[in-house]
mmCIF file of N, CA and C in Angstrom:
data_model
loop_
_atom_site.group_PDB
_atom_site.id
_atom_site.type_symbol
_atom_site.label_atom_id
_atom_site.label_comp_id
_atom_site.label_asym_id
_atom_site.label_seq_id
_atom_site.Cartn_x
_atom_site.Cartn_y
_atom_site.Cartn_z
ATOM 1 N N LEU A 1 32.751 103.832 231.974
ATOM 2 C CA LEU A 1 33.646 102.741 232.333
ATOM 3 C C LEU A 1 35.017 103.239 232.762
ATOM 4 N N LEU A 2 35.366 104.413 232.271
ATOM 5 C CA LEU A 2 36.656 104.974 232.651
ATOM 6 C C LEU A 2 36.513 106.033 233.738
ATOM 7 N N SER A 3 35.292 106.166 234.276
ATOM 8 C CA SER A 3 35.084 107.111 235.378
ATOM 9 C C SER A 3 35.850 106.632 236.598
ATOM 10 N N LEU A 4 36.358 107.579 237.346
ATOM 11 C CA LEU A 4 37.189 107.256 238.503
ATOM 12 C C LEU A 4 36.528 107.715 239.789
ATOM 13 N N ASP A 5 36.762 106.963 240.857
ATOM 14 C CA ASP A 5 36.331 107.437 242.169
ATOM 15 C C ASP A 5 37.449 108.316 242.733
ATOM 16 N N ALA A 6 37.314 108.732 243.976
ATOM 17 C CA ALA A 6 38.300 109.627 244.595
ATOM 18 C C ALA A 6 39.688 109.008 244.655
ATOM 19 N N GLU A 7 39.757 107.677 244.658
ATOM 20 C CA GLU A 7 41.046 106.986 244.716
ATOM 21 C C GLU A 7 41.573 106.604 243.338
ATOM 22 N N GLY A 8 40.829 106.973 242.287
ATOM 23 C CA GLY A 8 41.266 106.666 240.928
ATOM 24 C C GLY A 8 40.869 105.288 240.446
ATOM 25 N N ASN A 9 39.958 104.633 241.152
ATOM 26 C CA ASN A 9 39.509 103.295 240.758
ATOM 27 C C ASN A 9 38.396 103.367 239.726
ATOM 28 N N THR A 10 38.444 102.460 238.764
ATOM 29 C CA THR A 10 37.397 102.340 237.754
ATOM 30 C C THR A 10 36.425 101.235 238.181
ATOM 31 N N ALA A 11 35.379 101.061 237.390
ATOM 32 C CA ALA A 11 34.420 99.990 237.660
ATOM 33 C C ALA A 11 35.118 98.628 237.646
ATOM 34 N N LEU A 12 36.105 98.470 236.764
ATOM 35 C CA LEU A 12 36.813 97.193 236.708
ATOM 36 C C LEU A 12 37.654 96.969 237.965
ATOM 37 N N HIS A 13 38.233 98.029 238.511
ATOM 38 C CA HIS A 13 38.950 97.906 239.782
ATOM 39 C C HIS A 13 37.995 97.342 240.848
ATOM 40 N N PHE A 14 36.777 97.908 240.913
ATOM 41 C CA PHE A 14 35.805 97.452 241.912
ATOM 42 C C PHE A 14 35.393 96.006 241.677
ATOM 43 N N ALA A 15 35.142 95.653 240.418
ATOM 44 C CA ALA A 15 34.748 94.276 240.110
ATOM 45 C C ALA A 15 35.834 93.296 240.552
ATOM 46 N N CYS A 16 37.081 93.653 240.296
ATOM 47 C CA CYS A 16 38.192 92.777 240.673
ATOM 48 C C CYS A 16 38.360 92.726 242.188
ATOM 49 N N PHE A 17 38.246 93.881 242.828
ATOM 50 C CA PHE A 17 38.400 93.929 244.284
ATOM 51 C C PHE A 17 37.345 93.077 244.976
ATOM 52 N N HIS A 18 36.145 93.036 244.400
ATOM 53 C CA HIS A 18 35.052 92.269 245.009
ATOM 54 C C HIS A 18 34.904 90.878 244.396
ATOM 55 N N ASP A 19 35.889 90.467 243.578
ATOM 56 C CA ASP A 19 35.900 89.119 242.987
ATOM 57 C C ASP A 19 34.567 88.832 242.281
ATOM 58 N N ASN A 20 34.122 89.807 241.475
ATOM 59 C CA ASN A 20 32.818 89.732 240.835
ATOM 60 C C ASN A 20 32.982 89.441 239.342
ATOM 61 N N LEU A 21 33.003 88.150 238.996
ATOM 62 C CA LEU A 21 33.205 87.732 237.608
ATOM 63 C C LEU A 21 32.092 88.219 236.675
ATOM 64 N N PRO A 22 30.803 88.130 237.056
ATOM 65 C CA PRO A 22 29.757 88.653 236.162
ATOM 66 C C PRO A 22 29.929 90.147 235.868
ATOM 67 N N ALA A 23 30.351 90.921 236.877
ATOM 68 C CA ALA A 23 30.587 92.354 236.652
ATOM 69 C C ALA A 23 31.766 92.553 235.703
ATOM 70 N N LEU A 24 32.830 91.776 235.888
ATOM 71 C CA LEU A 24 33.983 91.859 234.995
ATOM 72 C C LEU A 24 33.549 91.575 233.559
ATOM 73 N N ASP A 25 32.780 90.525 233.359
ATOM 74 C CA ASP A 25 32.316 90.177 232.011
ATOM 75 C C ASP A 25 31.487 91.303 231.401
ATOM 76 N N MET A 26 30.580 91.881 232.191
ATOM 77 C CA MET A 26 29.744 92.960 231.680
ATOM 78 C C MET A 26 30.584 94.188 231.322
ATOM 79 N N ILE A 27 31.521 94.530 232.171
ATOM 80 C CA ILE A 27 32.387 95.687 231.919
ATOM 81 C C ILE A 27 33.194 95.469 230.645
ATOM 82 N N MET A 28 33.752 94.271 230.463
ATOM 83 C CA MET A 28 34.555 93.998 229.277
ATOM 84 C C MET A 28 33.700 94.050 228.002
ATOM 85 N N ARG A 29 32.449 93.578 228.079
ATOM 86 C CA ARG A 29 31.562 93.663 226.909
ATOM 87 C C ARG A 29 31.235 95.112 226.596
ATOM 88 N N LEU A 30 30.963 95.891 227.620
ATOM 89 C CA LEU A 30 30.625 97.301 227.422
ATOM 90 C C LEU A 30 31.833 98.121 226.977
ATOM 91 N N ALA A 31 33.012 97.692 227.392
ATOM 92 C CA ALA A 31 34.228 98.442 227.063
ATOM 93 C C ALA A 31 34.508 98.453 225.570
ATOM 94 N N ALA A 32 34.164 97.388 224.882
ATOM 95 C CA ALA A 32 34.351 97.268 223.423
ATOM 96 C C ALA A 32 35.696 97.818 222.987
ATOM 97 N N THR A 33 35.712 98.979 222.392
ATOM 98 C CA THR A 33 36.953 99.528 221.843
ATOM 99 C C THR A 33 37.860 100.145 222.899
ATOM 100 N N GLU A 34 37.350 100.335 224.111
ATOM 101 C CA GLU A 34 38.158 100.946 225.173
ATOM 102 C C GLU A 34 38.751 99.917 226.123
ATOM 103 N N TRP A 35 38.688 98.621 225.766
ATOM 104 C CA TRP A 35 39.109 97.583 226.703
ATOM 105 C C TRP A 35 40.564 97.726 227.126
ATOM 106 N N VAL A 36 41.413 98.211 226.239
ATOM 107 C CA VAL A 36 42.828 98.362 226.597
ATOM 108 C C VAL A 36 42.967 99.364 227.743
ATOM 109 N N GLU A 37 42.278 100.492 227.622
ATOM 110 C CA GLU A 37 42.345 101.509 228.668
ATOM 111 C C GLU A 37 41.728 101.010 229.968
ATOM 112 N N VAL A 38 40.641 100.256 229.860
ATOM 113 C CA VAL A 38 39.947 99.747 231.049
ATOM 114 C C VAL A 38 40.830 98.747 231.796
ATOM 115 N N VAL A 39 41.429 97.811 231.081
ATOM 116 C CA VAL A 39 42.237 96.762 231.717
ATOM 117 C C VAL A 39 43.542 97.320 232.282
ATOM 118 N N SER A 40 44.103 98.314 231.625
ATOM 119 C CA SER A 40 45.407 98.823 232.056
ATOM 120 C C SER A 40 45.323 100.096 232.898
ATOM 121 N N ALA A 41 44.111 100.523 233.258
ATOM 122 C CA ALA A 41 43.950 101.737 234.071
ATOM 123 C C ALA A 41 44.613 101.548 235.429
ATOM 124 N N ARG A 42 45.266 102.588 235.875
ATOM 125 C CA ARG A 42 45.920 102.566 237.192
ATOM 126 C C ARG A 42 45.227 103.565 238.113
ATOM 127 N N ASN A 43 45.037 103.149 239.352
ATOM 128 C CA ASN A 43 44.454 104.066 240.331
ATOM 129 C C ASN A 43 45.557 104.954 240.907
ATOM 130 N N LYS A 44 45.216 105.764 241.901
ATOM 131 C CA LYS A 44 46.195 106.697 242.469
ATOM 132 C C LYS A 44 47.371 105.997 243.144
ATOM 133 N N LYS A 45 47.192 104.738 243.524
ATOM 134 C CA LYS A 45 48.287 103.969 244.127
ATOM 135 C C LYS A 45 49.107 103.254 243.058
ATOM 136 N N GLY A 46 48.730 103.450 241.783
ATOM 137 C CA GLY A 46 49.454 102.807 240.690
ATOM 138 C C GLY A 46 49.008 101.379 240.432
ATOM 139 N N GLU A 47 47.883 100.978 241.001
ATOM 140 C CA GLU A 47 47.417 99.600 240.868
ATOM 141 C C GLU A 47 46.464 99.449 239.686
ATOM 142 N N MET A 48 46.700 98.412 238.900
ATOM 143 C CA MET A 48 45.772 98.046 237.838
ATOM 144 C C MET A 48 44.741 97.096 238.438
ATOM 145 N N PRO A 49 43.623 96.875 237.734
ATOM 146 C CA PRO A 49 42.625 95.933 238.241
ATOM 147 C C PRO A 49 43.209 94.568 238.618
ATOM 148 N N ILE A 50 44.139 94.057 237.815
ATOM 149 C CA ILE A 50 44.725 92.749 238.127
ATOM 150 C C ILE A 50 45.487 92.779 239.450
ATOM 151 N N ASP A 51 46.093 93.916 239.763
ATOM 152 C CA ASP A 51 46.809 94.034 241.036
ATOM 153 C C ASP A 51 45.845 93.898 242.211
ATOM 154 N N LEU A 52 44.670 94.540 242.089
ATOM 155 C CA LEU A 52 43.672 94.432 243.155
ATOM 156 C C LEU A 52 43.124 93.019 243.244
ATOM 157 N N ALA A 53 42.903 92.402 242.093
ATOM 158 C CA ALA A 53 42.394 91.023 242.081
ATOM 159 C C ALA A 53 43.358 90.095 242.816
ATOM 160 N N LYS A 54 44.640 90.246 242.547
ATOM 161 C CA LYS A 54 45.644 89.400 243.214
ATOM 162 C C LYS A 54 45.742 89.735 244.699
ATOM 163 N N LYS A 55 45.628 91.014 245.011
ATOM 164 C CA LYS A 55 45.739 91.462 246.401
ATOM 165 C C LYS A 55 44.659 90.848 247.286
ATOM 166 N N VAL A 56 43.442 90.756 246.753
ATOM 167 C CA VAL A 56 42.336 90.239 247.568
ATOM 168 C C VAL A 56 42.115 88.745 247.379
ATOM 169 N N GLY A 57 42.934 88.119 246.539
ATOM 170 C CA GLY A 57 42.779 86.686 246.300
ATOM 171 C C GLY A 57 41.550 86.358 245.467
ATOM 172 N N ALA A 58 41.295 87.169 244.462
ATOM 173 C CA ALA A 58 40.149 86.935 243.576
ATOM 174 C C ALA A 58 40.296 85.588 242.884
ATOM 175 N N GLY A 59 39.195 85.124 242.328
ATOM 176 C CA GLY A 59 39.188 83.831 241.670
ATOM 177 C C GLY A 59 40.162 83.749 240.511
ATOM 178 N N ALA A 60 40.613 82.536 240.251
ATOM 179 C CA ALA A 60 41.594 82.301 239.188
ATOM 180 C C ALA A 60 41.073 82.738 237.828
ATOM 181 N N GLU A 61 39.761 82.621 237.612
ATOM 182 C CA GLU A 61 39.211 82.977 236.308
ATOM 183 C C GLU A 61 39.322 84.478 236.045
ATOM 184 N N ILE A 62 39.097 85.284 237.054
ATOM 185 C CA ILE A 62 39.250 86.733 236.899
ATOM 186 C C ILE A 62 40.696 87.060 236.564
ATOM 187 N N ILE A 63 41.600 86.525 237.341
ATOM 188 C CA ILE A 63 43.026 86.804 237.122
ATOM 189 C C ILE A 63 43.464 86.309 235.753
ATOM 190 N N GLN A 64 43.014 85.129 235.362
ATOM 191 C CA GLN A 64 43.390 84.577 234.058
ATOM 192 C C GLN A 64 42.880 85.460 232.920
ATOM 193 N N ARG A 65 41.658 85.920 233.010
ATOM 194 C CA ARG A 65 41.109 86.776 231.945
ATOM 195 C C ARG A 65 41.887 88.078 231.826
ATOM 196 N N LEU A 66 42.221 88.662 232.966
ATOM 197 C CA LEU A 66 42.993 89.899 232.933
ATOM 198 C C LEU A 66 44.398 89.661 232.394
ATOM 199 N N GLU A 67 45.009 88.546 232.759
ATOM 200 C CA GLU A 67 46.346 88.222 232.239
ATOM 201 C C GLU A 67 46.323 88.051 230.725
ATOM 202 N N VAL A 68 45.277 87.420 230.195
ATOM 203 C CA VAL A 68 45.150 87.255 228.745
ATOM 204 C C VAL A 68 45.054 88.624 228.076
ATOM 205 N N CYS A 69 44.263 89.512 228.652
ATOM 206 C CA CYS A 69 44.122 90.860 228.094
ATOM 207 C C CYS A 69 45.449 91.615 228.134
ATOM 208 N N LEU A 70 46.131 91.542 229.274
ATOM 209 C CA LEU A 70 47.414 92.247 229.396
ATOM 210 C C LEU A 70 48.461 91.675 228.455
ATOM 211 N N LYS A 71 48.433 90.362 228.242
ATOM 212 C CA LYS A 71 49.360 89.748 227.291
ATOM 213 C C LYS A 71 49.072 90.245 225.874
ATOM 214 N N ALA A 72 47.795 90.358 225.529
ATOM 215 C CA ALA A 72 47.415 90.868 224.202
ATOM 216 C C ALA A 72 47.887 92.306 224.026
ATOM 217 N N ILE A 73 47.770 93.100 225.079
ATOM 218 C CA ILE A 73 48.238 94.487 225.018
ATOM 219 C C ILE A 73 49.748 94.521 224.810
ATOM 220 N N ALA A 74 50.468 93.691 225.555
ATOM 221 C CA ALA A 74 51.935 93.650 225.433
ATOM 222 C C ALA A 74 52.358 93.219 224.035
ATOM 223 N N GLU A 75 51.678 92.227 223.480
ATOM 224 C CA GLU A 75 52.007 91.760 222.126
ATOM 225 C C GLU A 75 51.719 92.844 221.091
ATOM 226 N N ARG A 76 50.603 93.536 221.271
ATOM 227 C CA ARG A 76 50.260 94.631 220.358
ATOM 228 C C ARG A 76 51.315 95.723 220.421
ATOM 229 N N ASP A 77 51.728 96.073 221.646
ATOM 230 C CA ASP A 77 52.741 97.110 221.813
ATOM 231 C C ASP A 77 54.078 96.674 221.224
ATOM 232 N N LYS A 78 54.413 95.406 221.411
ATOM 233 C CA LYS A 78 55.669 94.865 220.865
ATOM 234 C C LYS A 78 55.655 94.928 219.336
ATOM 235 N N ALA A 79 54.529 94.554 218.733
ATOM 236 C CA ALA A 79 54.402 94.606 217.274
ATOM 237 C C ALA A 79 54.479 96.045 216.784
ATOM 238 N N ALA A 80 53.868 96.953 217.531
ATOM 239 C CA ALA A 80 53.912 98.373 217.139
ATOM 240 C C ALA A 80 55.336 98.901 217.201
ATOM 241 N N ARG A 81 56.071 98.509 218.255
ATOM 242 C CA ARG A 81 57.475 98.953 218.359
ATOM 243 C C ARG A 81 58.310 98.402 217.214
ATOM 244 N N ARG A 82 58.076 97.121 216.852
ATOM 245 C CA ARG A 82 58.813 96.541 215.723
ATOM 246 C C ARG A 82 58.508 97.310 214.448
ATOM 247 N N SER A 83 57.259 97.634 214.241
ATOM 248 C CA SER A 83 56.848 98.368 213.055
ATOM 249 C C SER A 83 57.518 99.740 213.011
ATOM 250 N N ILE A 84 57.534 100.410 214.167
ATOM 251 C CA ILE A 84 58.176 101.725 214.240
ATOM 252 C C ILE A 84 59.666 101.595 213.991
ATOM 253 N N ASN A 85 60.297 100.576 214.570
ATOM 254 C CA ASN A 85 61.738 100.381 214.371
ATOM 255 C C ASN A 85 62.063 100.147 212.902
ATOM 256 N N TRP A 86 61.249 99.336 212.211
ATOM 257 C CA TRP A 86 61.481 99.088 210.786
ATOM 258 C C TRP A 86 61.307 100.379 209.986
ATOM 259 N N ARG A 87 60.283 101.140 210.332
ATOM 260 C CA ARG A 87 60.049 102.399 209.626
ATOM 261 C C ARG A 87 61.223 103.356 209.824
ATOM 262 N N LEU A 88 61.704 103.449 211.060
ATOM 263 C CA LEU A 88 62.838 104.330 211.343
ATOM 264 C C LEU A 88 64.090 103.850 210.616
ATOM 265 N N ALA A 89 64.297 102.539 210.574
ATOM 266 C CA ALA A 89 65.461 101.994 209.867
ATOM 267 C C ALA A 89 65.373 102.313 208.377
ATOM 268 N N LEU A 90 64.196 102.160 207.800
ATOM 269 C CA LEU A 90 64.017 102.454 206.384
ATOM 270 C C LEU A 90 64.249 103.930 206.110
ATOM 271 N N GLU A 91 63.700 104.783 206.968
ATOM 272 C CA GLU A 91 63.925 106.222 206.798
ATOM 273 C C GLU A 91 65.407 106.557 206.894
ATOM 274 N N SER A 92 66.112 105.919 207.825
ATOM 275 C CA SER A 92 67.553 106.154 207.966
ATOM 276 C C SER A 92 68.298 105.732 206.720
ATOM 277 N N LEU A 93 67.942 104.573 206.174
ATOM 278 C CA LEU A 93 68.584 104.105 204.939
ATOM 279 C C LEU A 93 68.315 105.056 203.787
ATOM 280 N N LEU A 94 67.091 105.518 203.694
ATOM 281 C CA LEU A 94 66.757 106.459 202.627
ATOM 282 C C LEU A 94 67.528 107.760 202.795
ATOM 283 N N GLN A 95 67.658 108.233 204.026
ATOM 284 C CA GLN A 95 68.416 109.452 204.272
ATOM 285 C C GLN A 95 69.888 109.253 203.943
ATOM 286 N N LEU A 96 70.436 108.083 204.275
ATOM 287 C CA LEU A 96 71.823 107.799 203.934
ATOM 288 C C LEU A 96 72.011 107.778 202.423
ATOM 289 N N GLY A 97 71.044 107.194 201.733
ATOM 290 C CA GLY A 97 71.117 107.146 200.268
ATOM 291 C C GLY A 97 71.130 108.555 199.681
ATOM 292 N N VAL A 98 70.299 109.423 200.210
ATOM 293 C CA VAL A 98 70.245 110.805 199.729
ATOM 294 C C VAL A 98 71.543 111.513 200.067
ATOM 295 N N ALA A 99 72.052 111.287 201.282
ATOM 296 C CA ALA A 99 73.278 111.956 201.728
ATOM 297 C C ALA A 99 74.466 111.567 200.852
ATOM 298 N N PHE A 100 74.486 110.310 200.363
ATOM 299 C CA PHE A 100 75.600 109.858 199.550
ATOM 300 C C PHE A 100 75.310 109.966 198.062
ATOM 301 N N GLY A 101 74.196 110.587 197.722
ATOM 302 C CA GLY A 101 73.880 110.821 196.323
ATOM 303 C C GLY A 101 73.391 109.602 195.575
ATOM 304 N N ALA A 102 72.948 108.580 196.280
ATOM 305 C CA ALA A 102 72.431 107.387 195.612
ATOM 306 C C ALA A 102 71.051 107.679 195.063
ATOM 307 N N SER A 103 70.813 107.248 193.837
ATOM 308 C CA SER A 103 69.500 107.491 193.240
ATOM 309 C C SER A 103 68.506 106.425 193.663
ATOM 310 N N THR A 104 68.968 105.209 193.902
ATOM 311 C CA THR A 104 68.100 104.135 194.375
ATOM 312 C C THR A 104 68.879 103.266 195.339
ATOM 313 N N LEU A 105 68.161 102.569 196.177
ATOM 314 C CA LEU A 105 68.811 101.658 197.116
ATOM 315 C C LEU A 105 68.667 100.245 196.631
#
């Protein structure tokens, strides 16, 4: 599913370019745990499958499904960044406590 042609296109790029909803559905089912990589893969021109779908005027259902996936990826990334920021803030507070000789915060 992550195999690339000479232009860096994946099977999902082709499904979107050809406005093939059944192929998109099959690819997404087969992708299982790799769906994030499949949906966000960029070809050599920097285009994701959704970019090709929009370029060729693919059906609204294809575009909508890809938008839902990309939104889920963005939300996951946002939550991960928040988690990392909290962890870094906590580590900074702990380091400040140690630097000032505090036994507990």
